[in-house]
Coordinates of C-alpha atoms in Angstrom, one line a residue:
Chain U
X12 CA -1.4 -4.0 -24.6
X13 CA -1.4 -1.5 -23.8
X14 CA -4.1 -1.4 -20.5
X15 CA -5.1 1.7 -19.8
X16 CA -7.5 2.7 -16.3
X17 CA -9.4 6.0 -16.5
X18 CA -10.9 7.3 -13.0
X19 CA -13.0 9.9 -13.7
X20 CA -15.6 11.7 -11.2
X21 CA -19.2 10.0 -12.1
X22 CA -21.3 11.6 -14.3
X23 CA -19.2 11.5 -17.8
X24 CA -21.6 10.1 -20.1
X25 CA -21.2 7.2 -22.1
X26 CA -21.3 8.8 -25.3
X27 CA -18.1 10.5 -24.0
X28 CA -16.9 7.8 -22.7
X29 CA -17.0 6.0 -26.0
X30 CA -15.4 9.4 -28.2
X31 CA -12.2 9.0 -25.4
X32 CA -12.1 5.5 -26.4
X33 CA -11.8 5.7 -29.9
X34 CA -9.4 8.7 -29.7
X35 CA -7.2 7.0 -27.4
X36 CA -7.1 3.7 -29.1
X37 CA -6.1 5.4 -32.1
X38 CA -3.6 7.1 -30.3
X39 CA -1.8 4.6 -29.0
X40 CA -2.0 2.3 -32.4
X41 CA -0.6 5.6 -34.7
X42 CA 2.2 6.3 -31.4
X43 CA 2.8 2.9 -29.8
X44 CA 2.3 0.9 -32.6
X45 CA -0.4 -1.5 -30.5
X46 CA -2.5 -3.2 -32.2
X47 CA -5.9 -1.8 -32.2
X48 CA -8.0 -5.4 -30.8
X49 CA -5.1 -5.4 -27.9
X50 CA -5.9 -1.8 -26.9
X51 CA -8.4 -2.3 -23.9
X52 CA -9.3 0.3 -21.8
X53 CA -11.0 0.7 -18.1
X54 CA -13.1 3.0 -16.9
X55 CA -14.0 3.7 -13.3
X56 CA -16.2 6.1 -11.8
X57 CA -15.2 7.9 -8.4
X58 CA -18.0 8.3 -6.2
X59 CA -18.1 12.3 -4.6
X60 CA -18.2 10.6 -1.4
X61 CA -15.4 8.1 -1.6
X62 CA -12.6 10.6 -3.3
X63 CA -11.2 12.8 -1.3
X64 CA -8.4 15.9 -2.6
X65 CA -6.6 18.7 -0.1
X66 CA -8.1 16.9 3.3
X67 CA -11.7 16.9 2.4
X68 CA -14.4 13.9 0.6
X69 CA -15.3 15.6 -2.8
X70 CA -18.5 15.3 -1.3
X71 CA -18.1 17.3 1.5
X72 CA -16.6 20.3 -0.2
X73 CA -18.7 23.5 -1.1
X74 CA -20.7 23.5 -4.3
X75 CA -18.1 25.6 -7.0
X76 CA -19.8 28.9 -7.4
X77 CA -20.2 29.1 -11.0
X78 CA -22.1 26.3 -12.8
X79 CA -20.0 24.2 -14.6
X80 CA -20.9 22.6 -17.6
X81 CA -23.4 19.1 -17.5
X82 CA -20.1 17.1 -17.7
X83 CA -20.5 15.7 -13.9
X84 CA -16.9 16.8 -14.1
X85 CA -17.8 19.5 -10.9
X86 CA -15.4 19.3 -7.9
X87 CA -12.6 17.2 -9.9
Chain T
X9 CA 1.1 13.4 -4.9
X10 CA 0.6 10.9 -3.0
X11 CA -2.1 8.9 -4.4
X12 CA -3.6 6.6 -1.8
X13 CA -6.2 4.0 -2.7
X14 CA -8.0 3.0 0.3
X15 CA -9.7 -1.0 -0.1
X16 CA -11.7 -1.6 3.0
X17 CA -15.1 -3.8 3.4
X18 CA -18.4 -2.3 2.5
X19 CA -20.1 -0.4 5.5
X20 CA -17.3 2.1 6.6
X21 CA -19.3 5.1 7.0
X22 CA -18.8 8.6 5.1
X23 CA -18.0 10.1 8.7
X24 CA -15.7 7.9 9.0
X25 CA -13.8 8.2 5.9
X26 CA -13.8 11.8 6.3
X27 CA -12.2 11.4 9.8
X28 CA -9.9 8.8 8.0
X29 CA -8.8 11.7 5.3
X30 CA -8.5 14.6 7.4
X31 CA -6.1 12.7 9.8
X32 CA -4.2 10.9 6.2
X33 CA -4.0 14.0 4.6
X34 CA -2.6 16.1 7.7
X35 CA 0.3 12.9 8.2
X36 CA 1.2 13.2 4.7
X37 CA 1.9 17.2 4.5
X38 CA 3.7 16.5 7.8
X39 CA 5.7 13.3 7.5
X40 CA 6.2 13.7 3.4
X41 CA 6.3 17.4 2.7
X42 CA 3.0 16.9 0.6
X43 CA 1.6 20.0 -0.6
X44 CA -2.1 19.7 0.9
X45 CA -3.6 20.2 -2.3
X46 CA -2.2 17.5 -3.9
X47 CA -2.9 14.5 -1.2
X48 CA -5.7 12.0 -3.3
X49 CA -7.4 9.7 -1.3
X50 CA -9.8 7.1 -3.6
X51 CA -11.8 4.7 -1.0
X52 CA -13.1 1.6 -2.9
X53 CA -15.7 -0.9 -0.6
X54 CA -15.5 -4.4 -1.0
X55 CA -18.1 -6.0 -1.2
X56 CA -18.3 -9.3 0.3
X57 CA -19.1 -12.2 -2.5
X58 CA -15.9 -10.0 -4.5
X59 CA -13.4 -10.6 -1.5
X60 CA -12.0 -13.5 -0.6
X61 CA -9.4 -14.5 2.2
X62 CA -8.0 -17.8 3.3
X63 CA -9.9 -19.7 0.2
X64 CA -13.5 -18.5 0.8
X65 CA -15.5 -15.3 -0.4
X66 CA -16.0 -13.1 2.9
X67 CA -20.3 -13.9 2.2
X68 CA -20.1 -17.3 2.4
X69 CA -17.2 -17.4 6.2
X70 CA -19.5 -18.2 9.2
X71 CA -20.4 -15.0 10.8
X72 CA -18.0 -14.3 14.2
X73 CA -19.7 -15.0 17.3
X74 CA -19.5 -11.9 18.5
X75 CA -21.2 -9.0 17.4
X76 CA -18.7 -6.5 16.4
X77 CA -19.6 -2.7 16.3
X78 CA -22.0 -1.7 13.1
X79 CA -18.7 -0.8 11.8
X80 CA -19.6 -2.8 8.9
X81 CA -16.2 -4.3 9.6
X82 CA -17.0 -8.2 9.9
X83 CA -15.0 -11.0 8.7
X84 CA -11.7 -8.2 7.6
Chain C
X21 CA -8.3 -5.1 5.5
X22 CA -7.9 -2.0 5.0
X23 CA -5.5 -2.7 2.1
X24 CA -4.0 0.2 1.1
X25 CA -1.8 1.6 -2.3
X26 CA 0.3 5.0 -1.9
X27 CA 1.6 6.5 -4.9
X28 CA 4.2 8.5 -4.0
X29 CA 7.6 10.1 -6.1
X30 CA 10.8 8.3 -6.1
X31 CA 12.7 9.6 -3.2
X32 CA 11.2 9.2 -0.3
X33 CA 13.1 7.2 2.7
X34 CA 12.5 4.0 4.1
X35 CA 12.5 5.6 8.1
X36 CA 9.7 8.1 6.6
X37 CA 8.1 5.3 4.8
X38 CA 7.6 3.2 8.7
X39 CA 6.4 6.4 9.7
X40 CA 3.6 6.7 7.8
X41 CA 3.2 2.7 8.0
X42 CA 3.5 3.2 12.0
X43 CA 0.5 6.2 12.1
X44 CA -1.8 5.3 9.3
X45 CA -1.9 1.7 10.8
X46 CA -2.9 2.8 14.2
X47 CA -5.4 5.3 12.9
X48 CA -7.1 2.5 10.9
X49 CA -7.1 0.4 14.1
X50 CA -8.7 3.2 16.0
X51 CA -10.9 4.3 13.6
X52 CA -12.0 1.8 11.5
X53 CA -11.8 -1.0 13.7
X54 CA -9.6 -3.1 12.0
X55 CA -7.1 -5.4 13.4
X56 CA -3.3 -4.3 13.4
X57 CA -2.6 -7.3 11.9
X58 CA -4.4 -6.9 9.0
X59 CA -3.6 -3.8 7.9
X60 CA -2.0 -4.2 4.9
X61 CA 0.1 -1.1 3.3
X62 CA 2.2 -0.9 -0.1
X63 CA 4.0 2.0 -1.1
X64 CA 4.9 2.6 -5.2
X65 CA 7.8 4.7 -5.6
X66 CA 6.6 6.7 -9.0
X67 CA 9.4 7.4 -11.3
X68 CA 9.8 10.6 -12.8
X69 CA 10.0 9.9 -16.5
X70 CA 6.6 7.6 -15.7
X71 CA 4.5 10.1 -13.8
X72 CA 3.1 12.9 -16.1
X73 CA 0.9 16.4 -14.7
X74 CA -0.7 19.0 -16.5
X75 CA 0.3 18.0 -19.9
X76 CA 4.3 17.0 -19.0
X77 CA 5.9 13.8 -17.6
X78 CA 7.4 15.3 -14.4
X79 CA 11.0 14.9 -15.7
X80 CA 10.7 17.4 -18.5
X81 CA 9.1 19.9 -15.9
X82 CA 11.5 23.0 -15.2
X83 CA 12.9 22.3 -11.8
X84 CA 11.4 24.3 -9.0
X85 CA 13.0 27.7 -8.0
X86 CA 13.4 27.2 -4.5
X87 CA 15.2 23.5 -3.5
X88 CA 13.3 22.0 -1.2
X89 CA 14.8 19.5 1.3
X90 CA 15.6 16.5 -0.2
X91 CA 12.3 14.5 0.8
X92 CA 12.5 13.0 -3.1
X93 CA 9.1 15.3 -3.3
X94 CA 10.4 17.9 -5.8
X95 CA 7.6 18.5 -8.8
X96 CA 4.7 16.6 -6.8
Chain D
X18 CA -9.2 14.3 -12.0
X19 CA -8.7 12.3 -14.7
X20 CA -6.4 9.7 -13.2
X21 CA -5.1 7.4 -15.8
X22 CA -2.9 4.1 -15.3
X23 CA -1.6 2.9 -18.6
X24 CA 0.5 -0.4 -18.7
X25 CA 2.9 -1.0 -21.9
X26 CA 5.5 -3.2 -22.6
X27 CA 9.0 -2.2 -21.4
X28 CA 10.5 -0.5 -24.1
X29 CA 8.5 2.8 -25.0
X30 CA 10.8 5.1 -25.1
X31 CA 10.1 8.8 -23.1
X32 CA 9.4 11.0 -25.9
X33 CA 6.7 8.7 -26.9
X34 CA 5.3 8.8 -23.4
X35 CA 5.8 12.2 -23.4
X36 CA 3.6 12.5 -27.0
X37 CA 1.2 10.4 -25.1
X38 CA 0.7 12.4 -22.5
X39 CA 0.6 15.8 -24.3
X40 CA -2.0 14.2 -26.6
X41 CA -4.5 12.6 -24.3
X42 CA -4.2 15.7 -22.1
X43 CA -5.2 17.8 -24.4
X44 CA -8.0 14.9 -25.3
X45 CA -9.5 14.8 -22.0
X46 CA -9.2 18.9 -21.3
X47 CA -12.0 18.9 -24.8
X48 CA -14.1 16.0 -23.9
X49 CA -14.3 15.6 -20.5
X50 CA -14.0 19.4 -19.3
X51 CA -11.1 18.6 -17.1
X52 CA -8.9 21.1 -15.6
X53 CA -5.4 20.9 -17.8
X54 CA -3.4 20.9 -14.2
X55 CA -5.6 18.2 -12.4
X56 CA -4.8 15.7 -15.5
X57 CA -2.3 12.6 -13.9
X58 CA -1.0 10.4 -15.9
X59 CA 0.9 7.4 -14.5
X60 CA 2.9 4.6 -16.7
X61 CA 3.7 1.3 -15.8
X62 CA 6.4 -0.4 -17.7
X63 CA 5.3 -4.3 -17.9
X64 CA 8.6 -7.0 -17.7
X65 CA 8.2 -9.7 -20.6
X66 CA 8.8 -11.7 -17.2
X67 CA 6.1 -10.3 -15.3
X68 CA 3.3 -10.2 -18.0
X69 CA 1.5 -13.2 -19.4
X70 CA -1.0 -13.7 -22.6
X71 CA -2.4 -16.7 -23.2
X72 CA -1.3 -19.4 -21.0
X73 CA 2.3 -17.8 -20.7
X74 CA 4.8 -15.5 -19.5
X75 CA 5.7 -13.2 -22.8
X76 CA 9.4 -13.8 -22.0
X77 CA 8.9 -17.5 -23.0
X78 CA 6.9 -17.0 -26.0
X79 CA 8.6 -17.7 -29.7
X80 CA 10.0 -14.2 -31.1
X81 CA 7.4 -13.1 -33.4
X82 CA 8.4 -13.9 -37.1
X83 CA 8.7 -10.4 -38.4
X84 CA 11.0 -8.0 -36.7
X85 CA 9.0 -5.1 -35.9
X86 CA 10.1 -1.3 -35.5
X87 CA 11.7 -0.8 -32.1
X88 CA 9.4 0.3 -29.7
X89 CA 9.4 -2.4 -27.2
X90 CA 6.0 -3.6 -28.3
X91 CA 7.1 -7.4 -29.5
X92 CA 4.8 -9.7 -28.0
X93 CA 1.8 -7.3 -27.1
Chain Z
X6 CA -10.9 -10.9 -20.2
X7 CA -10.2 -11.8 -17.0
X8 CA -7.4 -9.8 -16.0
X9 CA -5.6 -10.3 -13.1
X10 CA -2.6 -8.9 -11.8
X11 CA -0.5 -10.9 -8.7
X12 CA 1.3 -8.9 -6.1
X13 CA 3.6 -11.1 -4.3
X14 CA 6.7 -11.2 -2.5
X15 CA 9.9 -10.3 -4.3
X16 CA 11.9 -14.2 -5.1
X17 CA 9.2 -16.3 -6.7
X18 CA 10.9 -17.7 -9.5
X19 CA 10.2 -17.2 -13.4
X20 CA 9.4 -21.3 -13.6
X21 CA 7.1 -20.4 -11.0
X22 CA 5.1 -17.5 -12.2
X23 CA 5.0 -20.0 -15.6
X24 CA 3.4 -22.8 -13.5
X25 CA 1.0 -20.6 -11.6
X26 CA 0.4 -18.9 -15.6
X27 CA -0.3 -21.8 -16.9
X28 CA -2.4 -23.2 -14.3
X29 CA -4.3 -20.3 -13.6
X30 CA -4.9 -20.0 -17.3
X31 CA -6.5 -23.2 -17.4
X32 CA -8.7 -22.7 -15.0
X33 CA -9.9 -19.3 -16.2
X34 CA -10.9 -21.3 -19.3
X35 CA -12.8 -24.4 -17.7
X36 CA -14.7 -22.8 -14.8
X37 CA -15.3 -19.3 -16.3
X38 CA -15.4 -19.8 -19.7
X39 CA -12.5 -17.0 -20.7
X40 CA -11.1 -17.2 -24.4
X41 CA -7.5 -19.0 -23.3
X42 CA -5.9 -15.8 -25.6
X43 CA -7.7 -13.3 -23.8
X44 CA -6.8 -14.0 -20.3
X45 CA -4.4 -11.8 -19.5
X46 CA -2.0 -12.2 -16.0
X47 CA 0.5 -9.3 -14.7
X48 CA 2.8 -9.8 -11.7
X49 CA 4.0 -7.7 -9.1
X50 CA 7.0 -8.2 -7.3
X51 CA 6.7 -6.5 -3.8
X52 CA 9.9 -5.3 -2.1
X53 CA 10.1 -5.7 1.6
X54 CA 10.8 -2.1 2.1
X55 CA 7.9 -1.5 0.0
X56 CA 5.2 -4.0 1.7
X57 CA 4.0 -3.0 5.4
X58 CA 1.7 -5.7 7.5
X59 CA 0.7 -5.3 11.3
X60 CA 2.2 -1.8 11.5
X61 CA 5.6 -2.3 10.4
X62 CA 7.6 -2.6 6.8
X63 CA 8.4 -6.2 6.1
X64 CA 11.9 -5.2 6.2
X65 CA 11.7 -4.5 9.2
X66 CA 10.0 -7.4 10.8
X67 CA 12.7 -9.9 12.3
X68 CA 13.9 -13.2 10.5
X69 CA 11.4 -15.6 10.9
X70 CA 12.5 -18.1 13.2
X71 CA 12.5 -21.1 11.0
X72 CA 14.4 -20.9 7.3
X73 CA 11.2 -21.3 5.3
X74 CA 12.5 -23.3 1.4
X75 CA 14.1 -20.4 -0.6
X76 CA 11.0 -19.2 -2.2
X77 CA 11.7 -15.9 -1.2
X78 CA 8.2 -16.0 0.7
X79 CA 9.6 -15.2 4.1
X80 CA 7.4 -12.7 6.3
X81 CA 4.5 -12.9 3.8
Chain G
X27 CA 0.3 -12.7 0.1
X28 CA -0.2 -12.9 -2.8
X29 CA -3.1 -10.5 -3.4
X30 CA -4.6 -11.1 -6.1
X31 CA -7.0 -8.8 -8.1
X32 CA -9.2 -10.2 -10.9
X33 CA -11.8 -8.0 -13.6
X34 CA -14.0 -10.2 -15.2
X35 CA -17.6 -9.0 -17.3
X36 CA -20.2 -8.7 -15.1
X37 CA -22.4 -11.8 -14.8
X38 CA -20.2 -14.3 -13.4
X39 CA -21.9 -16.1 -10.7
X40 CA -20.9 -16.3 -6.9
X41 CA -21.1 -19.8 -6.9
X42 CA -18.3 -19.4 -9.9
X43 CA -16.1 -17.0 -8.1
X44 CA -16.1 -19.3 -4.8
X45 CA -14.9 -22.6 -7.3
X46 CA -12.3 -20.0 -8.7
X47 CA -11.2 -18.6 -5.1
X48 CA -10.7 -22.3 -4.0
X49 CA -8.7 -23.3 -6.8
X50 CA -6.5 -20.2 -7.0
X51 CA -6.0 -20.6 -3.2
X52 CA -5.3 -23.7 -3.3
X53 CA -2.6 -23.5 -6.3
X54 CA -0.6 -20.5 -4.6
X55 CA 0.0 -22.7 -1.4
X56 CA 1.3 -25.6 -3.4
X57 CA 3.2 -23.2 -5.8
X58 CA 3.9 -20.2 -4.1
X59 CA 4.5 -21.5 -0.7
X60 CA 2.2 -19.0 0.6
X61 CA -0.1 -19.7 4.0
X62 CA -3.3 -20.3 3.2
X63 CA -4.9 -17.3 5.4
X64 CA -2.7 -15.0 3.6
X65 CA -3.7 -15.5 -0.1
X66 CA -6.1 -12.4 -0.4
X67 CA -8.4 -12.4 -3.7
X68 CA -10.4 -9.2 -5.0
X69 CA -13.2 -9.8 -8.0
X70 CA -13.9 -6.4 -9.6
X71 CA -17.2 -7.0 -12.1
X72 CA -16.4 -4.7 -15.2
X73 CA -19.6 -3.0 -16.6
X74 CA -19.9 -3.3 -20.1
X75 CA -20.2 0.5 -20.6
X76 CA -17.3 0.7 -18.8
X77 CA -14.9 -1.5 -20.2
X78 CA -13.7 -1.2 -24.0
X79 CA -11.6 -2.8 -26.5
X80 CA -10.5 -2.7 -30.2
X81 CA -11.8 1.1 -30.1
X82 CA -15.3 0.3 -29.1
X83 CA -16.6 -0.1 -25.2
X84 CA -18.6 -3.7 -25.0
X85 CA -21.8 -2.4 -24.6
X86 CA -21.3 -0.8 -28.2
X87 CA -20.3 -3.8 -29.6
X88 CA -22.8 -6.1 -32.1
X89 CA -23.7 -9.1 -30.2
X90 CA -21.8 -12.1 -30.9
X91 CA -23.6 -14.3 -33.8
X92 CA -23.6 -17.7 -31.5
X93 CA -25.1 -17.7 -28.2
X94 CA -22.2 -18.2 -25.6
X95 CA -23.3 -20.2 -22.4
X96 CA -24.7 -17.8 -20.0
X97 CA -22.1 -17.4 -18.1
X98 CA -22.3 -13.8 -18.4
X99 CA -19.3 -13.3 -20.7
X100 CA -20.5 -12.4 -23.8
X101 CA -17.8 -10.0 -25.8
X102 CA -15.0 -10.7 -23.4

């Protein structure tokens, strides 16, 4: 306790992965008092072509026009 | 808002699913007020030795007799 | 199969909820080509104090100038 | 984009939610790259009746020994 | 680890969710060799004007002809 | 009904999930009541650079000193 699911677009690496983990384990042990070992956390990465926001796949949409950063965070 | 999560059998193609967003996404701004922008639609495929019905894995059901469409929609 | 979750806010009416059941059933049925029967549709009515956007729970957003009609979709 | 599900105990009270939310907003805005606005946060509130450790339902386990603060998080 | 979380009909009784706990439980530990602490169960109670099947809420279905024993599993 | 969805580590074998599909099945019928064709079970296989607990995802984690039966669910 508590369970936490992330879905994040795919691409976020798993050094970043693990840096969101320890921050929000942390977290939730300093604000919800949980015990650190019962803190488990879920990750799941949205394919482009299976999430879809304002009518259209993610995949499907136009390429943003500036370059975003190597986050695999583009279209979110 | 809303957030629809979509569980349907591997094989539904990304035509389909585009088709099946378009028409989700226009119901929702229509039936629920939804702001366009704002209608999430997360498809997940099932794969068939990780869903079961009726006390056997999908893989392992005789196939049907008939041969339906390459929907990729057998033994739903 | 399909089985499919909708997130929606608090609010929203049961005859608008069998509306959307009514359409997105038959759309899977003609587009996916899945049986009526097993279409398979659960609504979650999210609660303002548990649903958070942008950095604030929704409850602690400033209401929205103009009042919208009272589809329970305020703040989305 | 980030969507994040997090289940707790019944019993967090809103302004720790709220402190939640702020913080991991902020967390996945500086690690992740995501846009502040598309950040959803969604909590589930678990009934001891509902939610089972162990081989049983946390409603029927012994009161743990020491009484600890009051945040709802006996029994994680 | 495993987690698994139960949606079923609103009714079924605290004895039973202990019974299907405890069972379940068990069997996580013999077949799949789970840690009996670390197996982790959460329920869902559906509501019938919540739960949609074959195109309509179950609400809305009629009674089923025959009382079924007062599980509250009618019009699963 | 019920649906039930279960995450488990990656590794455990079909052959597994079909004795565990059987036995769940079977339990919710005597239980639960519930009609055989109606008990609906989804495996989701949680990568271990995907899943975390304690602060740490899996796949960071020091292998366990003993060597568990390889039932793929090392540092559940």
């Amino acid at each position: 306790m508590p369970f936490i699911h992330v879905e994040v677009l795919e691409g976020l690496s798993t050094e970043k992965k693990q840096e969101l983990v320890k921050e929000m384990t942390d977290m939730f042990v300093r604000i919800a008092g949980a015990p650190q070992e019962r803190v488990f956390i879920f990750f799941e990465d949205l394919k482009r072509d299976n999430y879809a926001r304002g009518g259209s796949l993610v995949s499907l949409l136009p390429p943003p026009s500036t370059a975003p950063a190597a986050t695999g965070n583009e279209g979110k």
